[in-house]
Amino acid sequence: MWADSREALADLELGDCQRVLDVGCGTGELTRVLREETDGTVVGVDADAGLLTSVGGPTVQGDATRLPFAADSFDLVVCQALLINLPDPGAAVREFARVASQRVAAVEPNNAAVTVESTVEAEPPLARRARRFYLDGVGTDVALGSDAADLLREAGLDVVSTRRYDQVREIAPPYGEQAIRSARRKATGEGLASDRETILDGETTPEELDRLREQWREMGRTVVEQMGDRAYERRETVPFFVTVGRV
């Protein structure tokens, strides 16, 4: 994320921030970008203390819905790909608004609108079906990114803007180790197997999932063959929406 352009982050006004909070920072992907864009202090907070060891700098272990900070502690509170994973994202946004003195920003995807292009003809339709099965079982709002403005308004914030940023992931020769591992997982059906419990929490039947996995493995073997010929290419686009609200 953000390797090609940071224009969509412009309305965060990072250059004017003295204190920034990155909620649900994980291993610090966004935290590092924020620190590059401001001379102020960027604090990362996450419920998983193990992930915080990779962030560096000031970090705090904490729950997004019960932030361990006083009101108005930060000029800006921001999250990336957090709200889509929460059963009550509104509770987190209300906490963001409480500890922010100026702005709140949500950088969230619409995972229901992901697109895949591939030199393997069967891959895009199978990817759509697999994503539909998986998202049906997740139980949270995976398309929240394009509607995050509603959450900010409900928390009493004035929405300043919403900007779209497409995260594009491409695979093409020469293939890196991660791309090779991904192809092998397709060929064995490992990924679908590990997601089986989540998928079956939705309306997908075991028989439907087994049929998909059989087709998925066949598609994966074609991917591996094309890689062997250095002919495989894949492009995945994940639409993110950067929504900024003023306290």
PDB file of C-alpha atoms in Angstrom:
ATOM      1  CA  MET A   1       0.000   0.000   0.000  1.00  0.00           C
ATOM      2  CA  TRP A   2       1.014   3.596  -0.786  1.00  0.00           C
ATOM      3  CA  ALA A   3       4.183   2.657  -2.672  1.00  0.00           C
ATOM      4  CA  ASP A   4       2.979   4.314  -5.871  1.00  0.00           C
ATOM      5  CA  SER A   5       1.081   7.365  -4.585  1.00  0.00           C
ATOM      6  CA  ARG A   6       0.008   8.996  -1.320  1.00  0.00           C
ATOM      7  CA  GLU A   7      -2.277  11.576  -2.897  1.00  0.00           C
ATOM      8  CA  ALA A   8      -5.358   9.969  -1.350  1.00  0.00           C
ATOM      9  CA  LEU A   9      -3.920  10.764   2.104  1.00  0.00           C
ATOM     10  CA  ALA A  10      -3.752  14.504   1.405  1.00  0.00           C
ATOM     11  CA  ASP A  11      -6.876  15.381   3.410  1.00  0.00           C
ATOM     12  CA  LEU A  12      -5.365  13.883   6.554  1.00  0.00           C
ATOM     13  CA  GLU A  13      -3.198  17.048   6.614  1.00  0.00           C
ATOM     14  CA  LEU A  14      -0.341  15.067   8.116  1.00  0.00           C
ATOM     15  CA  GLY A  15       2.098  17.941   7.761  1.00  0.00           C
ATOM     16  CA  ASP A  16       0.131  19.889  10.385  1.00  0.00           C
ATOM     17  CA  CYS A  17      -0.139  17.044  12.906  1.00  0.00           C
ATOM     18  CA  GLN A  18       1.834  16.921  16.133  1.00  0.00           C
ATOM     19  CA  ARG A  19       0.253  13.734  17.501  1.00  0.00           C
ATOM     20  CA  VAL A  20      -1.262  10.949  15.397  1.00  0.00           C
ATOM     21  CA  LEU A  21      -2.841   7.673  16.532  1.00  0.00           C
ATOM     22  CA  ASP A  22      -2.905   4.635  14.210  1.00  0.00           C
ATOM     23  CA  VAL A  23      -5.555   2.272  15.585  1.00  0.00           C
ATOM     24  CA  GLY A  24      -5.349  -1.425  14.770  1.00  0.00           C
ATOM     25  CA  CYS A  25      -1.882  -0.791  13.396  1.00  0.00           C
ATOM     26  CA  GLY A  26      -0.907  -4.474  13.199  1.00  0.00           C
ATOM     27  CA  THR A  27       2.723  -4.736  12.105  1.00  0.00           C
ATOM     28  CA  GLY A  28       2.867  -1.027  11.291  1.00  0.00           C
ATOM     29  CA  GLU A  29       2.333  -0.842   7.530  1.00  0.00           C
ATOM     30  CA  LEU A  30       0.387   2.425   7.724  1.00  0.00           C
ATOM     31  CA  THR A  31       2.273   3.595  10.816  1.00  0.00           C
ATOM     32  CA  ARG A  32       5.515   3.756   8.857  1.00  0.00           C
ATOM     33  CA  VAL A  33       3.858   5.755   6.071  1.00  0.00           C
ATOM     34  CA  LEU A  34       2.399   8.207   8.586  1.00  0.00           C
ATOM     35  CA  ARG A  35       5.809   8.668  10.212  1.00  0.00           C
ATOM     36  CA  GLU A  36       7.333   9.452   6.837  1.00  0.00           C
ATOM     37  CA  GLU A  37       4.658  12.075   6.141  1.00  0.00           C
ATOM     38  CA  THR A  38       4.775  13.989   9.446  1.00  0.00           C
ATOM     39  CA  ASP A  39       7.392  15.346  11.818  1.00  0.00           C
ATOM     40  CA  GLY A  40       4.983  14.754  14.687  1.00  0.00           C
ATOM     41  CA  THR A  41       4.677  11.694  16.917  1.00  0.00           C
ATOM     42  CA  VAL A  42       2.785   8.708  15.537  1.00  0.00           C
ATOM     43  CA  VAL A  43       1.575   6.194  18.124  1.00  0.00           C
ATOM     44  CA  GLY A  44       0.495   2.701  17.065  1.00  0.00           C
ATOM     45  CA  VAL A  45      -2.155   0.842  19.053  1.00  0.00           C
ATOM     46  CA  ASP A  46      -3.267  -2.762  18.562  1.00  0.00           C
ATOM     47  CA  ALA A  47      -4.944  -5.437  20.665  1.00  0.00           C
ATOM     48  CA  ASP A  48      -2.212  -7.939  19.727  1.00  0.00           C
ATOM     49  CA  ALA A  49       0.987  -7.198  21.640  1.00  0.00           C
ATOM     50  CA  GLY A  50       2.918  -9.616  19.431  1.00  0.00           C
ATOM     51  CA  LEU A  51       2.229  -7.584  16.303  1.00  0.00           C
ATOM     52  CA  LEU A  52       3.390  -4.390  17.997  1.00  0.00           C
ATOM     53  CA  THR A  53       6.947  -5.729  18.288  1.00  0.00           C
ATOM     54  CA  SER A  54       7.325  -5.127  14.535  1.00  0.00           C
ATOM     55  CA  VAL A  55       6.154  -1.502  14.638  1.00  0.00           C
ATOM     56  CA  GLY A  56       8.916   0.264  16.552  1.00  0.00           C
ATOM     57  CA  GLY A  57       8.544   3.719  18.034  1.00  0.00           C
ATOM     58  CA  PRO A  58       5.800   4.505  20.551  1.00  0.00           C
ATOM     59  CA  THR A  59       3.145   1.780  20.721  1.00  0.00           C
ATOM     60  CA  VAL A  60       0.356   0.859  23.134  1.00  0.00           C
ATOM     61  CA  GLN A  61      -1.625  -2.345  23.488  1.00  0.00           C
ATOM     62  CA  GLY A  62      -5.334  -1.550  23.473  1.00  0.00           C
ATOM     63  CA  ASP A  63      -8.829  -2.239  22.199  1.00  0.00           C
ATOM     64  CA  ALA A  64     -10.157  -0.038  19.373  1.00  0.00           C
ATOM     65  CA  THR A  65     -13.527   0.226  21.117  1.00  0.00           C
ATOM     66  CA  ARG A  66     -11.990   1.199  24.483  1.00  0.00           C
ATOM     67  CA  LEU A  67      -8.921   3.267  23.672  1.00  0.00           C
ATOM     68  CA  PRO A  68      -6.632   3.854  26.688  1.00  0.00           C
ATOM     69  CA  PHE A  69      -6.296   7.597  26.058  1.00  0.00           C
ATOM     70  CA  ALA A  70      -7.916  10.748  27.391  1.00  0.00           C
ATOM     71  CA  ALA A  71     -10.273  12.835  25.267  1.00  0.00           C
ATOM     72  CA  ASP A  72      -8.640  15.100  22.641  1.00  0.00           C
ATOM     73  CA  SER A  73      -5.249  13.358  23.009  1.00  0.00           C
ATOM     74  CA  PHE A  74      -4.424  13.325  19.272  1.00  0.00           C
ATOM     75  CA  ASP A  75      -4.740  15.768  16.376  1.00  0.00           C
ATOM     76  CA  LEU A  76      -5.608  12.850  14.082  1.00  0.00           C
ATOM     77  CA  VAL A  77      -6.879   9.324  14.690  1.00  0.00           C
ATOM     78  CA  VAL A  78      -6.682   6.969  11.716  1.00  0.00           C
ATOM     79  CA  CYS A  79      -7.180   3.295  10.914  1.00  0.00           C
ATOM     80  CA  GLN A  80      -6.537   1.117   7.880  1.00  0.00           C
ATOM     81  CA  ALA A  81      -8.497  -2.091   7.102  1.00  0.00           C
ATOM     82  CA  LEU A  82      -9.704  -2.295  10.703  1.00  0.00           C
ATOM     83  CA  LEU A  83     -13.404  -1.405  10.688  1.00  0.00           C
ATOM     84  CA  ILE A  84     -14.303  -4.113   8.153  1.00  0.00           C
ATOM     85  CA  ASN A  85     -13.146  -6.691  10.711  1.00  0.00           C
ATOM     86  CA  LEU A  86     -15.138  -5.393  13.679  1.00  0.00           C
ATOM     87  CA  PRO A  87     -18.629  -6.594  14.612  1.00  0.00           C
ATOM     88  CA  ASP A  88     -19.463  -3.056  15.833  1.00  0.00           C
ATOM     89  CA  PRO A  89     -17.367  -0.603  13.786  1.00  0.00           C
ATOM     90  CA  GLY A  90     -19.501   2.311  14.983  1.00  0.00           C
ATOM     91  CA  ALA A  91     -18.276   1.809  18.553  1.00  0.00           C
ATOM     92  CA  ALA A  92     -14.675   2.150  17.356  1.00  0.00           C
ATOM     93  CA  VAL A  93     -15.398   5.317  15.353  1.00  0.00           C
ATOM     94  CA  ARG A  94     -17.057   6.897  18.397  1.00  0.00           C
ATOM     95  CA  GLU A  95     -13.859   6.191  20.350  1.00  0.00           C
ATOM     96  CA  PHE A  96     -11.811   7.725  17.542  1.00  0.00           C
ATOM     97  CA  ALA A  97     -13.942  10.871  17.761  1.00  0.00           C
ATOM     98  CA  ARG A  98     -13.514  10.996  21.545  1.00  0.00           C
ATOM     99  CA  VAL A  99      -9.705  10.940  21.545  1.00  0.00           C
ATOM    100  CA  ALA A 100      -9.292  13.125  18.421  1.00  0.00           C
ATOM    101  CA  SER A 101      -9.120  16.899  18.732  1.00  0.00           C
ATOM    102  CA  GLN A 102      -9.202  17.682  15.004  1.00  0.00           C
ATOM    103  CA  ARG A 103      -9.715  14.845  12.505  1.00  0.00           C
ATOM    104  CA  VAL A 104     -10.599  11.185  12.162  1.00  0.00           C
ATOM    105  CA  ALA A 105      -9.752   9.159   9.044  1.00  0.00           C
ATOM    106  CA  ALA A 106     -10.820   5.670   7.984  1.00  0.00           C
ATOM    107  CA  VAL A 107      -8.844   3.903   5.246  1.00  0.00           C
ATOM    108  CA  GLU A 108     -11.084   0.947   4.472  1.00  0.00           C
ATOM    109  CA  PRO A 109     -11.563  -1.375   1.473  1.00  0.00           C
ATOM    110  CA  ASN A 110     -14.685  -2.533  -0.268  1.00  0.00           C
ATOM    111  CA  ASN A 111     -13.732  -6.196  -0.350  1.00  0.00           C
ATOM    112  CA  ALA A 112     -16.904  -7.070  -2.209  1.00  0.00           C
ATOM    113  CA  ALA A 113     -15.648  -5.102  -5.232  1.00  0.00           C
ATOM    114  CA  VAL A 114     -12.213  -6.694  -5.656  1.00  0.00           C
ATOM    115  CA  THR A 115     -11.391  -7.588  -9.267  1.00  0.00           C
ATOM    116  CA  VAL A 116      -8.962 -10.165 -10.655  1.00  0.00           C
ATOM    117  CA  GLU A 117      -7.467 -10.368 -14.147  1.00  0.00           C
ATOM    118  CA  SER A 118      -5.406 -13.400 -15.119  1.00  0.00           C
ATOM    119  CA  THR A 119      -3.844 -15.203 -18.049  1.00  0.00           C
ATOM    120  CA  VAL A 120      -5.559 -18.329 -16.679  1.00  0.00           C
ATOM    121  CA  GLU A 121      -9.088 -17.965 -18.008  1.00  0.00           C
ATOM    122  CA  ALA A 122     -10.721 -19.875 -15.157  1.00  0.00           C
ATOM    123  CA  GLU A 123      -9.105 -17.822 -12.390  1.00  0.00           C
ATOM    124  CA  PRO A 124     -11.240 -14.613 -12.356  1.00  0.00           C
ATOM    125  CA  PRO A 125     -14.655 -16.374 -12.158  1.00  0.00           C
ATOM    126  CA  LEU A 126     -13.367 -18.869  -9.584  1.00  0.00           C
ATOM    127  CA  ALA A 127     -11.841 -16.035  -7.547  1.00  0.00           C
ATOM    128  CA  ARG A 128     -15.192 -14.210  -7.573  1.00  0.00           C
ATOM    129  CA  ARG A 129     -17.017 -17.320  -6.395  1.00  0.00           C
ATOM    130  CA  ALA A 130     -14.456 -18.085  -3.679  1.00  0.00           C
ATOM    131  CA  ARG A 131     -14.604 -14.501  -2.453  1.00  0.00           C
ATOM    132  CA  ARG A 132     -18.410 -14.570  -2.411  1.00  0.00           C
ATOM    133  CA  PHE A 133     -18.439 -17.811  -0.401  1.00  0.00           C
ATOM    134  CA  TYR A 134     -15.843 -16.490   2.060  1.00  0.00           C
ATOM    135  CA  LEU A 135     -17.412 -13.076   2.588  1.00  0.00           C
ATOM    136  CA  ASP A 136     -20.823 -14.644   3.118  1.00  0.00           C
ATOM    137  CA  GLY A 137     -19.422 -16.448   6.141  1.00  0.00           C
ATOM    138  CA  VAL A 138     -17.370 -13.646   7.648  1.00  0.00           C
ATOM    139  CA  GLY A 139     -20.208 -11.866   9.458  1.00  0.00           C
ATOM    140  CA  THR A 140     -18.822  -8.317   9.274  1.00  0.00           C
ATOM    141  CA  ASP A 141     -19.397  -5.536   6.737  1.00  0.00           C
ATOM    142  CA  VAL A 142     -16.704  -6.278   4.172  1.00  0.00           C
ATOM    143  CA  ALA A 143     -17.966  -3.569   1.806  1.00  0.00           C
ATOM    144  CA  LEU A 144     -17.796  -0.886   4.489  1.00  0.00           C
ATOM    145  CA  GLY A 145     -15.081   1.179   2.803  1.00  0.00           C
ATOM    146  CA  SER A 146     -17.376   2.873   0.309  1.00  0.00           C
ATOM    147  CA  ASP A 147     -19.907   3.696   3.057  1.00  0.00           C
ATOM    148  CA  ALA A 148     -17.555   4.744   5.869  1.00  0.00           C
ATOM    149  CA  ALA A 149     -18.833   8.334   5.679  1.00  0.00           C
ATOM    150  CA  ASP A 150     -22.103   7.182   7.254  1.00  0.00           C
ATOM    151  CA  LEU A 151     -20.234   5.789  10.263  1.00  0.00           C
ATOM    152  CA  LEU A 152     -18.336   9.044  10.744  1.00  0.00           C
ATOM    153  CA  ARG A 153     -21.523  11.110  10.576  1.00  0.00           C
ATOM    154  CA  GLU A 154     -23.238   8.813  13.070  1.00  0.00           C
ATOM    155  CA  ALA A 155     -20.320   9.481  15.445  1.00  0.00           C
ATOM    156  CA  GLY A 156     -20.980  13.224  15.187  1.00  0.00           C
ATOM    157  CA  LEU A 157     -18.183  14.058  12.740  1.00  0.00           C
ATOM    158  CA  ASP A 158     -18.409  16.403   9.768  1.00  0.00           C
ATOM    159  CA  VAL A 159     -17.240  14.482   6.715  1.00  0.00           C
ATOM    160  CA  VAL A 160     -14.581  16.438   4.836  1.00  0.00           C
ATOM    161  CA  SER A 161     -13.952  14.086   1.914  1.00  0.00           C
ATOM    162  CA  THR A 162     -13.798  10.552   0.573  1.00  0.00           C
ATOM    163  CA  ARG A 163     -11.034   9.630  -1.845  1.00  0.00           C
ATOM    164  CA  ARG A 164     -10.601   6.302  -3.614  1.00  0.00           C
ATOM    165  CA  TYR A 165      -7.242   4.568  -3.764  1.00  0.00           C
ATOM    166  CA  ASP A 166      -6.831   1.312  -5.697  1.00  0.00           C
ATOM    167  CA  GLN A 167      -4.311  -1.093  -4.276  1.00  0.00           C
ATOM    168  CA  VAL A 168      -3.005  -3.102  -7.234  1.00  0.00           C
ATOM    169  CA  ARG A 169      -1.160  -6.375  -6.734  1.00  0.00           C
ATOM    170  CA  GLU A 170       0.532  -7.785  -9.810  1.00  0.00           C
ATOM    171  CA  ILE A 171       2.267 -11.079 -10.530  1.00  0.00           C
ATOM    172  CA  ALA A 172       4.467 -11.347 -13.606  1.00  0.00           C
ATOM    173  CA  PRO A 173       7.839 -12.923 -14.468  1.00  0.00           C
ATOM    174  CA  PRO A 174      10.318 -13.097 -12.903  1.00  0.00           C
ATOM    175  CA  TYR A 175       8.294 -14.644 -10.075  1.00  0.00           C
ATOM    176  CA  GLY A 176       9.129 -13.978  -6.452  1.00  0.00           C
ATOM    177  CA  GLU A 177       8.939 -16.575  -3.706  1.00  0.00           C
ATOM    178  CA  GLN A 178       5.590 -15.262  -2.478  1.00  0.00           C
ATOM    179  CA  ALA A 179       4.034 -15.668  -5.952  1.00  0.00           C
ATOM    180  CA  ILE A 180       5.373 -19.206  -6.194  1.00  0.00           C
ATOM    181  CA  ARG A 181       3.962 -20.108  -2.767  1.00  0.00           C
ATOM    182  CA  SER A 182       0.598 -18.654  -3.790  1.00  0.00           C
ATOM    183  CA  ALA A 183       0.525 -20.783  -6.939  1.00  0.00           C
ATOM    184  CA  ARG A 184       1.317 -23.923  -4.956  1.00  0.00           C
ATOM    185  CA  ARG A 185      -1.484 -23.140  -2.495  1.00  0.00           C
ATOM    186  CA  LYS A 186      -3.905 -22.866  -5.423  1.00  0.00           C
ATOM    187  CA  ALA A 187      -2.754 -26.192  -6.849  1.00  0.00           C
ATOM    188  CA  THR A 188      -3.251 -27.988  -3.523  1.00  0.00           C
ATOM    189  CA  GLY A 189      -6.414 -26.127  -2.517  1.00  0.00           C
ATOM    190  CA  GLU A 190      -4.726 -25.276   0.789  1.00  0.00           C
ATOM    191  CA  GLY A 191      -6.167 -21.778   0.999  1.00  0.00           C
ATOM    192  CA  LEU A 192      -9.771 -22.913   0.582  1.00  0.00           C
ATOM    193  CA  ALA A 193      -9.193 -25.724   3.066  1.00  0.00           C
ATOM    194  CA  SER A 194      -7.949 -23.308   5.723  1.00  0.00           C
ATOM    195  CA  ASP A 195     -10.996 -21.078   5.133  1.00  0.00           C
ATOM    196  CA  ARG A 196     -13.470 -23.971   5.208  1.00  0.00           C
ATOM    197  CA  GLU A 197     -14.872 -23.233   8.668  1.00  0.00           C
ATOM    198  CA  THR A 198     -15.484 -19.561   7.866  1.00  0.00           C
ATOM    199  CA  ILE A 199     -17.065 -20.344   4.487  1.00  0.00           C
ATOM    200  CA  LEU A 200     -19.430 -22.917   5.976  1.00  0.00           C
ATOM    201  CA  ASP A 201     -20.590 -20.368   8.558  1.00  0.00           C
ATOM    202  CA  GLY A 202     -22.450 -18.784   5.634  1.00  0.00           C
ATOM    203  CA  GLU A 203     -24.990 -20.372   3.324  1.00  0.00           C
ATOM    204  CA  THR A 204     -22.471 -22.341   1.249  1.00  0.00           C
ATOM    205  CA  THR A 205     -22.951 -26.107   1.520  1.00  0.00           C
ATOM    206  CA  PRO A 206     -20.052 -28.556   1.972  1.00  0.00           C
ATOM    207  CA  GLU A 207     -20.837 -29.986  -1.466  1.00  0.00           C
ATOM    208  CA  GLU A 208     -20.601 -26.539  -3.100  1.00  0.00           C
ATOM    209  CA  LEU A 209     -17.304 -25.885  -1.374  1.00  0.00           C
ATOM    210  CA  ASP A 210     -15.879 -29.262  -2.386  1.00  0.00           C
ATOM    211  CA  ARG A 211     -16.822 -28.642  -6.038  1.00  0.00           C
ATOM    212  CA  LEU A 212     -15.190 -25.227  -5.898  1.00  0.00           C
ATOM    213  CA  ARG A 213     -12.037 -26.660  -4.340  1.00  0.00           C
ATOM    214  CA  GLU A 214     -11.763 -29.292  -7.067  1.00  0.00           C
ATOM    215  CA  GLN A 215     -12.034 -26.605  -9.775  1.00  0.00           C
ATOM    216  CA  TRP A 216      -9.676 -24.346  -7.803  1.00  0.00           C
ATOM    217  CA  ARG A 217      -6.989 -27.022  -7.679  1.00  0.00           C
ATOM    218  CA  GLU A 218      -7.297 -27.624 -11.425  1.00  0.00           C
ATOM    219  CA  MET A 219      -6.958 -23.884 -12.008  1.00  0.00           C
ATOM    220  CA  GLY A 220      -3.938 -23.836  -9.708  1.00  0.00           C
ATOM    221  CA  ARG A 221      -2.212 -26.544 -11.690  1.00  0.00           C
ATOM    222  CA  THR A 222      -2.664 -24.435 -14.832  1.00  0.00           C
ATOM    223  CA  VAL A 223      -1.144 -21.470 -12.987  1.00  0.00           C
ATOM    224  CA  VAL A 224       1.890 -23.574 -12.065  1.00  0.00           C
ATOM    225  CA  GLU A 225       2.242 -24.759 -15.670  1.00  0.00           C
ATOM    226  CA  GLN A 226       2.094 -21.185 -17.001  1.00  0.00           C
ATOM    227  CA  MET A 227       4.665 -20.137 -14.422  1.00  0.00           C
ATOM    228  CA  GLY A 228       6.936 -22.863 -15.691  1.00  0.00           C
ATOM    229  CA  ASP A 229       6.639 -21.300 -19.147  1.00  0.00           C
ATOM    230  CA  ARG A 230       7.051 -17.789 -17.660  1.00  0.00           C
ATOM    231  CA  ALA A 231       3.652 -16.919 -19.167  1.00  0.00           C
ATOM    232  CA  TYR A 232       1.518 -16.392 -16.062  1.00  0.00           C
ATOM    233  CA  GLU A 233       0.344 -12.890 -15.177  1.00  0.00           C
ATOM    234  CA  ARG A 234      -2.221 -11.787 -12.604  1.00  0.00           C
ATOM    235  CA  ARG A 235      -3.557  -8.398 -11.535  1.00  0.00           C
ATOM    236  CA  GLU A 236      -5.751  -7.920  -8.473  1.00  0.00           C
ATOM    237  CA  THR A 237      -7.316  -4.535  -7.661  1.00  0.00           C
ATOM    238  CA  VAL A 238      -8.636  -3.794  -4.176  1.00  0.00           C
ATOM    239  CA  PRO A 239     -10.565  -0.491  -3.937  1.00  0.00           C
ATOM    240  CA  PHE A 240      -9.811   1.431  -0.736  1.00  0.00           C
ATOM    241  CA  PHE A 241     -11.665   4.555   0.388  1.00  0.00           C
ATOM    242  CA  VAL A 242      -9.999   7.234   2.518  1.00  0.00           C
ATOM    243  CA  THR A 243     -12.768   9.020   4.431  1.00  0.00           C
ATOM    244  CA  VAL A 244     -11.878  12.023   6.588  1.00  0.00           C
ATOM    245  CA  GLY A 245     -14.082  13.624   9.214  1.00  0.00           C
ATOM    246  CA  ARG A 246     -13.626  16.768  11.293  1.00  0.00           C
ATOM    247  CA  VAL A 247     -14.385  16.774  15.025  1.00  0.00           C
TER     248      VAL A 247
END
